[in-house]
Structures are given as structure tokens and as C-alpha cells.
Amino acid sequence: MSLFFVRVQRMITVGLTPGLKFLARIKKKKTIGFDELANRIQARSSMTRGDAYGVLLQLSDIMVEELMEGNPIEIAGVGTIYPDFRAKAVNTLEEVTVDTISSRRLKFRPDNKLRDKIKTIKVELDPIEEIKGLQLKTDEPNP
């Protein structure tokens, strides 16, 4: 199992040496959806595909409900998903209102075991390295 990366050129506008720079970016593969998850659960358990799909659907609904209530959700072996927001700092207690909240978002804190596993994933250059929108900018025309 490997993570592939591509080399890209980007305009960097911050730091001591701004300008065109080269960097590595992960090559994203396919997104795994409910159908694929249900198929994999069926293959690894005594559940039917329909049962697995139903559990995933209920899990999704319950997670949304709990997150909307402000409750973190811990998934064993994966991590914790929790709601968060950014707020503007003000000078007095009375100035702190809903209007000082600038954005709402979800955060994810990975489980320590998952974090350790991620650190050991082999990373290598994608042999094809031709991804729309991420190619190196060159003066040469494409063949």
C-alpha cells in the first residue's frame, strides 16, 4: 500500500523567498462511497449488503444529529470528529455575541494508533504524473 504524489509548480506569496516554487502534492484516488463500504462490510462479515447499507445510513444520520447538537463523535480506531467555530476577539464580555462567530466547521482529531500507522505509509512518485490541473507549467507544447 502506497501513497502517490505528483510534483507541481505553484506561486508562493508568503515567506522569505516568494515566487514560483515546486512542491509535492498527494495524488488523490477514488472516493469510497456508501455502496463500496457496504460491499466491503458484507465481504468481511455475516451482514448482507442491505444490512450494511442500512447501518451506514443510520450512522450517517445519527452523526449529523449529534454534531448539530455540538457533540463530538469518537470512532474507535479512527478518531474524533467535532464541531468548532472561529470567533473574533473583543474587548468586553458584553460584546461577545453570535455576531462575533465568523465561521463554523468540523474538525477531526485522529486516533493515536491511526496517526502512527499514517506515519509509516510508503510514499512514492506517481509513475504517470499527468493529472489535470496539477501538471508542471512549461513553455513546451503538449504532444
mmCIF file of C-alpha atoms in Angstrom:
data_model
loop_
_atom_site.group_PDB
_atom_site.id
_atom_site.type_symbol
_atom_site.label_atom_id
_atom_site.label_comp_id
_atom_site.label_asym_id
_atom_site.label_seq_id
_atom_site.Cartn_x
_atom_site.Cartn_y
_atom_site.Cartn_z
ATOM 1 C CA MET A 1 0.000 0.000 0.000
ATOM 2 C CA SER A 2 1.490 3.352 -1.077
ATOM 3 C CA LEU A 3 0.552 6.986 -1.302
ATOM 4 C CA PHE A 4 1.484 8.515 -4.610
ATOM 5 C CA PHE A 5 2.490 12.120 -5.099
ATOM 6 C CA VAL A 6 2.886 14.413 -8.077
ATOM 7 C CA ARG A 7 5.210 17.377 -8.489
ATOM 8 C CA VAL A 8 3.531 20.726 -9.039
ATOM 9 C CA GLN A 9 4.565 24.299 -9.563
ATOM 10 C CA ARG A 10 2.809 26.978 -7.532
ATOM 11 C CA MET A 11 3.136 30.691 -6.929
ATOM 12 C CA ILE A 12 4.085 31.128 -3.287
ATOM 13 C CA THR A 13 3.269 34.615 -1.967
ATOM 14 C CA VAL A 14 4.338 34.309 1.690
ATOM 15 C CA GLY A 15 7.635 33.639 3.410
ATOM 16 C CA LEU A 16 11.162 34.914 2.895
ATOM 17 C CA THR A 17 11.509 33.745 -0.714
ATOM 18 C CA PRO A 18 8.170 34.121 -2.537
ATOM 19 C CA GLY A 19 7.825 33.232 -6.217
ATOM 20 C CA LEU A 20 7.308 30.160 -8.390
ATOM 21 C CA LYS A 21 8.203 27.079 -6.378
ATOM 22 C CA PHE A 22 7.953 23.315 -6.829
ATOM 23 C CA LEU A 23 6.338 21.038 -4.273
ATOM 24 C CA ALA A 24 4.855 17.581 -3.813
ATOM 25 C CA ARG A 25 1.089 17.081 -3.694
ATOM 26 C CA ILE A 26 -0.730 13.872 -2.889
ATOM 27 C CA LYS A 27 -2.403 12.168 -5.838
ATOM 28 C CA LYS A 28 -5.932 11.572 -4.665
ATOM 29 C CA LYS A 29 -7.523 8.336 -5.722
ATOM 30 C CA LYS A 30 -11.194 7.485 -5.783
ATOM 31 C CA THR A 31 -13.569 8.460 -3.003
ATOM 32 C CA ILE A 32 -15.137 5.428 -1.318
ATOM 33 C CA GLY A 33 -18.916 5.831 -1.013
ATOM 34 C CA PHE A 34 -21.723 4.050 0.805
ATOM 35 C CA ASP A 35 -22.078 1.346 -1.860
ATOM 36 C CA GLU A 36 -18.407 0.374 -1.738
ATOM 37 C CA LEU A 37 -18.357 0.457 2.068
ATOM 38 C CA ALA A 38 -21.472 -1.752 2.204
ATOM 39 C CA ASN A 39 -19.876 -4.210 -0.231
ATOM 40 C CA ARG A 40 -16.696 -4.401 1.837
ATOM 41 C CA ILE A 41 -18.605 -4.851 5.099
ATOM 42 C CA GLN A 42 -20.636 -7.644 3.513
ATOM 43 C CA ALA A 43 -17.462 -9.368 2.321
ATOM 44 C CA ARG A 44 -15.871 -9.230 5.795
ATOM 45 C CA SER A 45 -18.867 -10.046 7.992
ATOM 46 C CA SER A 46 -22.083 -12.054 8.207
ATOM 47 C CA MET A 47 -24.145 -8.963 7.318
ATOM 48 C CA THR A 48 -25.909 -8.691 3.991
ATOM 49 C CA ARG A 49 -25.114 -5.764 1.711
ATOM 50 C CA GLY A 50 -28.534 -4.285 2.526
ATOM 51 C CA ASP A 51 -27.966 -4.611 6.272
ATOM 52 C CA ALA A 52 -24.567 -2.947 5.982
ATOM 53 C CA TYR A 53 -26.036 -0.162 3.855
ATOM 54 C CA GLY A 54 -28.780 0.391 6.421
ATOM 55 C CA VAL A 55 -26.282 0.593 9.277
ATOM 56 C CA LEU A 56 -24.171 3.093 7.342
ATOM 57 C CA LEU A 57 -27.234 5.195 6.552
ATOM 58 C CA GLN A 58 -28.278 5.247 10.226
ATOM 59 C CA LEU A 59 -24.703 6.006 11.289
ATOM 60 C CA SER A 60 -24.650 8.981 8.946
ATOM 61 C CA ASP A 61 -27.993 10.308 10.203
ATOM 62 C CA ILE A 62 -27.025 9.907 13.871
ATOM 63 C CA MET A 63 -23.627 11.531 13.324
ATOM 64 C CA VAL A 64 -25.257 14.573 11.719
ATOM 65 C CA GLU A 65 -27.778 14.844 14.571
ATOM 66 C CA GLU A 66 -25.083 14.630 17.243
ATOM 67 C CA LEU A 67 -22.735 17.061 15.507
ATOM 68 C CA MET A 68 -25.592 19.553 15.112
ATOM 69 C CA GLU A 69 -26.074 19.306 18.906
ATOM 70 C CA GLY A 70 -22.381 20.126 19.407
ATOM 71 C CA ASN A 71 -21.380 16.623 20.495
ATOM 72 C CA PRO A 72 -18.032 15.135 19.437
ATOM 73 C CA ILE A 73 -18.171 11.678 17.871
ATOM 74 C CA GLU A 74 -15.405 9.201 18.629
ATOM 75 C CA ILE A 75 -14.971 6.352 16.162
ATOM 76 C CA ALA A 76 -12.715 3.704 17.699
ATOM 77 C CA GLY A 77 -9.509 3.225 15.749
ATOM 78 C CA VAL A 78 -10.226 6.231 13.517
ATOM 79 C CA GLY A 79 -10.556 9.354 15.629
ATOM 80 C CA THR A 80 -12.891 12.058 16.849
ATOM 81 C CA ILE A 81 -14.974 14.405 14.705
ATOM 82 C CA TYR A 82 -16.190 17.520 16.453
ATOM 83 C CA PRO A 83 -17.853 20.844 15.660
ATOM 84 C CA ASP A 84 -15.859 24.029 16.087
ATOM 85 C CA PHE A 85 -16.012 27.687 15.148
ATOM 86 C CA ARG A 86 -13.819 30.740 14.813
ATOM 87 C CA ALA A 87 -14.738 33.863 16.737
ATOM 88 C CA LYS A 88 -13.470 37.409 16.720
ATOM 89 C CA ALA A 89 -11.813 38.632 19.918
ATOM 90 C CA VAL A 90 -13.496 41.636 21.504
ATOM 91 C CA ASN A 91 -12.666 43.882 24.462
ATOM 92 C CA THR A 92 -15.655 43.333 26.754
ATOM 93 C CA LEU A 93 -17.868 40.450 27.816
ATOM 94 C CA GLU A 94 -20.954 42.259 26.551
ATOM 95 C CA GLU A 95 -19.511 42.449 23.021
ATOM 96 C CA VAL A 96 -19.331 38.634 22.784
ATOM 97 C CA THR A 97 -22.404 37.676 20.734
ATOM 98 C CA VAL A 98 -23.350 35.288 17.959
ATOM 99 C CA ASP A 99 -22.212 38.001 15.545
ATOM 100 C CA THR A 100 -18.596 37.560 16.713
ATOM 101 C CA ILE A 101 -18.616 33.978 15.392
ATOM 102 C CA SER A 102 -17.071 34.184 11.942
ATOM 103 C CA SER A 103 -17.190 30.586 10.701
ATOM 104 C CA ARG A 104 -18.475 27.157 11.669
ATOM 105 C CA ARG A 105 -16.633 23.991 10.707
ATOM 106 C CA LEU A 106 -15.864 20.396 11.576
ATOM 107 C CA LYS A 107 -12.523 19.244 12.869
ATOM 108 C CA PHE A 108 -11.010 15.795 13.011
ATOM 109 C CA ARG A 109 -8.506 14.509 15.563
ATOM 110 C CA PRO A 110 -7.121 11.126 14.510
ATOM 111 C CA ASP A 111 -6.751 8.247 16.941
ATOM 112 C CA ASN A 112 -3.140 7.786 18.102
ATOM 113 C CA LYS A 113 -2.906 4.328 16.519
ATOM 114 C CA LEU A 114 -4.165 5.665 13.177
ATOM 115 C CA ARG A 115 -1.760 8.603 13.386
ATOM 116 C CA ASP A 116 1.125 6.181 13.957
ATOM 117 C CA LYS A 117 0.029 3.996 11.021
ATOM 118 C CA ILE A 118 -0.178 7.007 8.696
ATOM 119 C CA LYS A 119 3.416 7.900 9.550
ATOM 120 C CA THR A 120 4.574 4.528 8.210
ATOM 121 C CA ILE A 121 2.826 4.646 4.806
ATOM 122 C CA LYS A 122 5.244 4.326 1.934
ATOM 123 C CA VAL A 123 5.219 7.438 -0.302
ATOM 124 C CA GLU A 124 6.415 7.381 -3.899
ATOM 125 C CA LEU A 125 6.302 9.481 -7.045
ATOM 126 C CA ASP A 126 3.356 8.665 -9.302
ATOM 127 C CA PRO A 127 4.800 6.975 -12.401
ATOM 128 C CA ILE A 128 2.242 8.630 -14.703
ATOM 129 C CA GLU A 129 2.276 12.056 -13.028
ATOM 130 C CA GLU A 130 -0.195 13.540 -15.523
ATOM 131 C CA ILE A 131 -3.126 14.883 -13.554
ATOM 132 C CA LYS A 132 -5.377 17.585 -14.946
ATOM 133 C CA GLY A 133 -4.766 20.862 -13.173
ATOM 134 C CA LEU A 134 -1.595 19.694 -11.436
ATOM 135 C CA GLN A 135 0.933 19.430 -14.268
ATOM 136 C CA LEU A 136 4.114 21.418 -14.178
ATOM 137 C CA LYS A 137 3.900 24.639 -16.145
ATOM 138 C CA THR A 138 6.321 24.539 -19.063
ATOM 139 C CA ASP A 139 6.891 26.545 -22.215
ATOM 140 C CA GLU A 140 6.845 23.380 -24.307
ATOM 141 C CA PRO A 141 3.587 22.488 -26.113
ATOM 142 C CA ASN A 142 1.930 19.194 -25.167
ATOM 143 C CA PRO A 143 2.494 16.479 -27.831
#
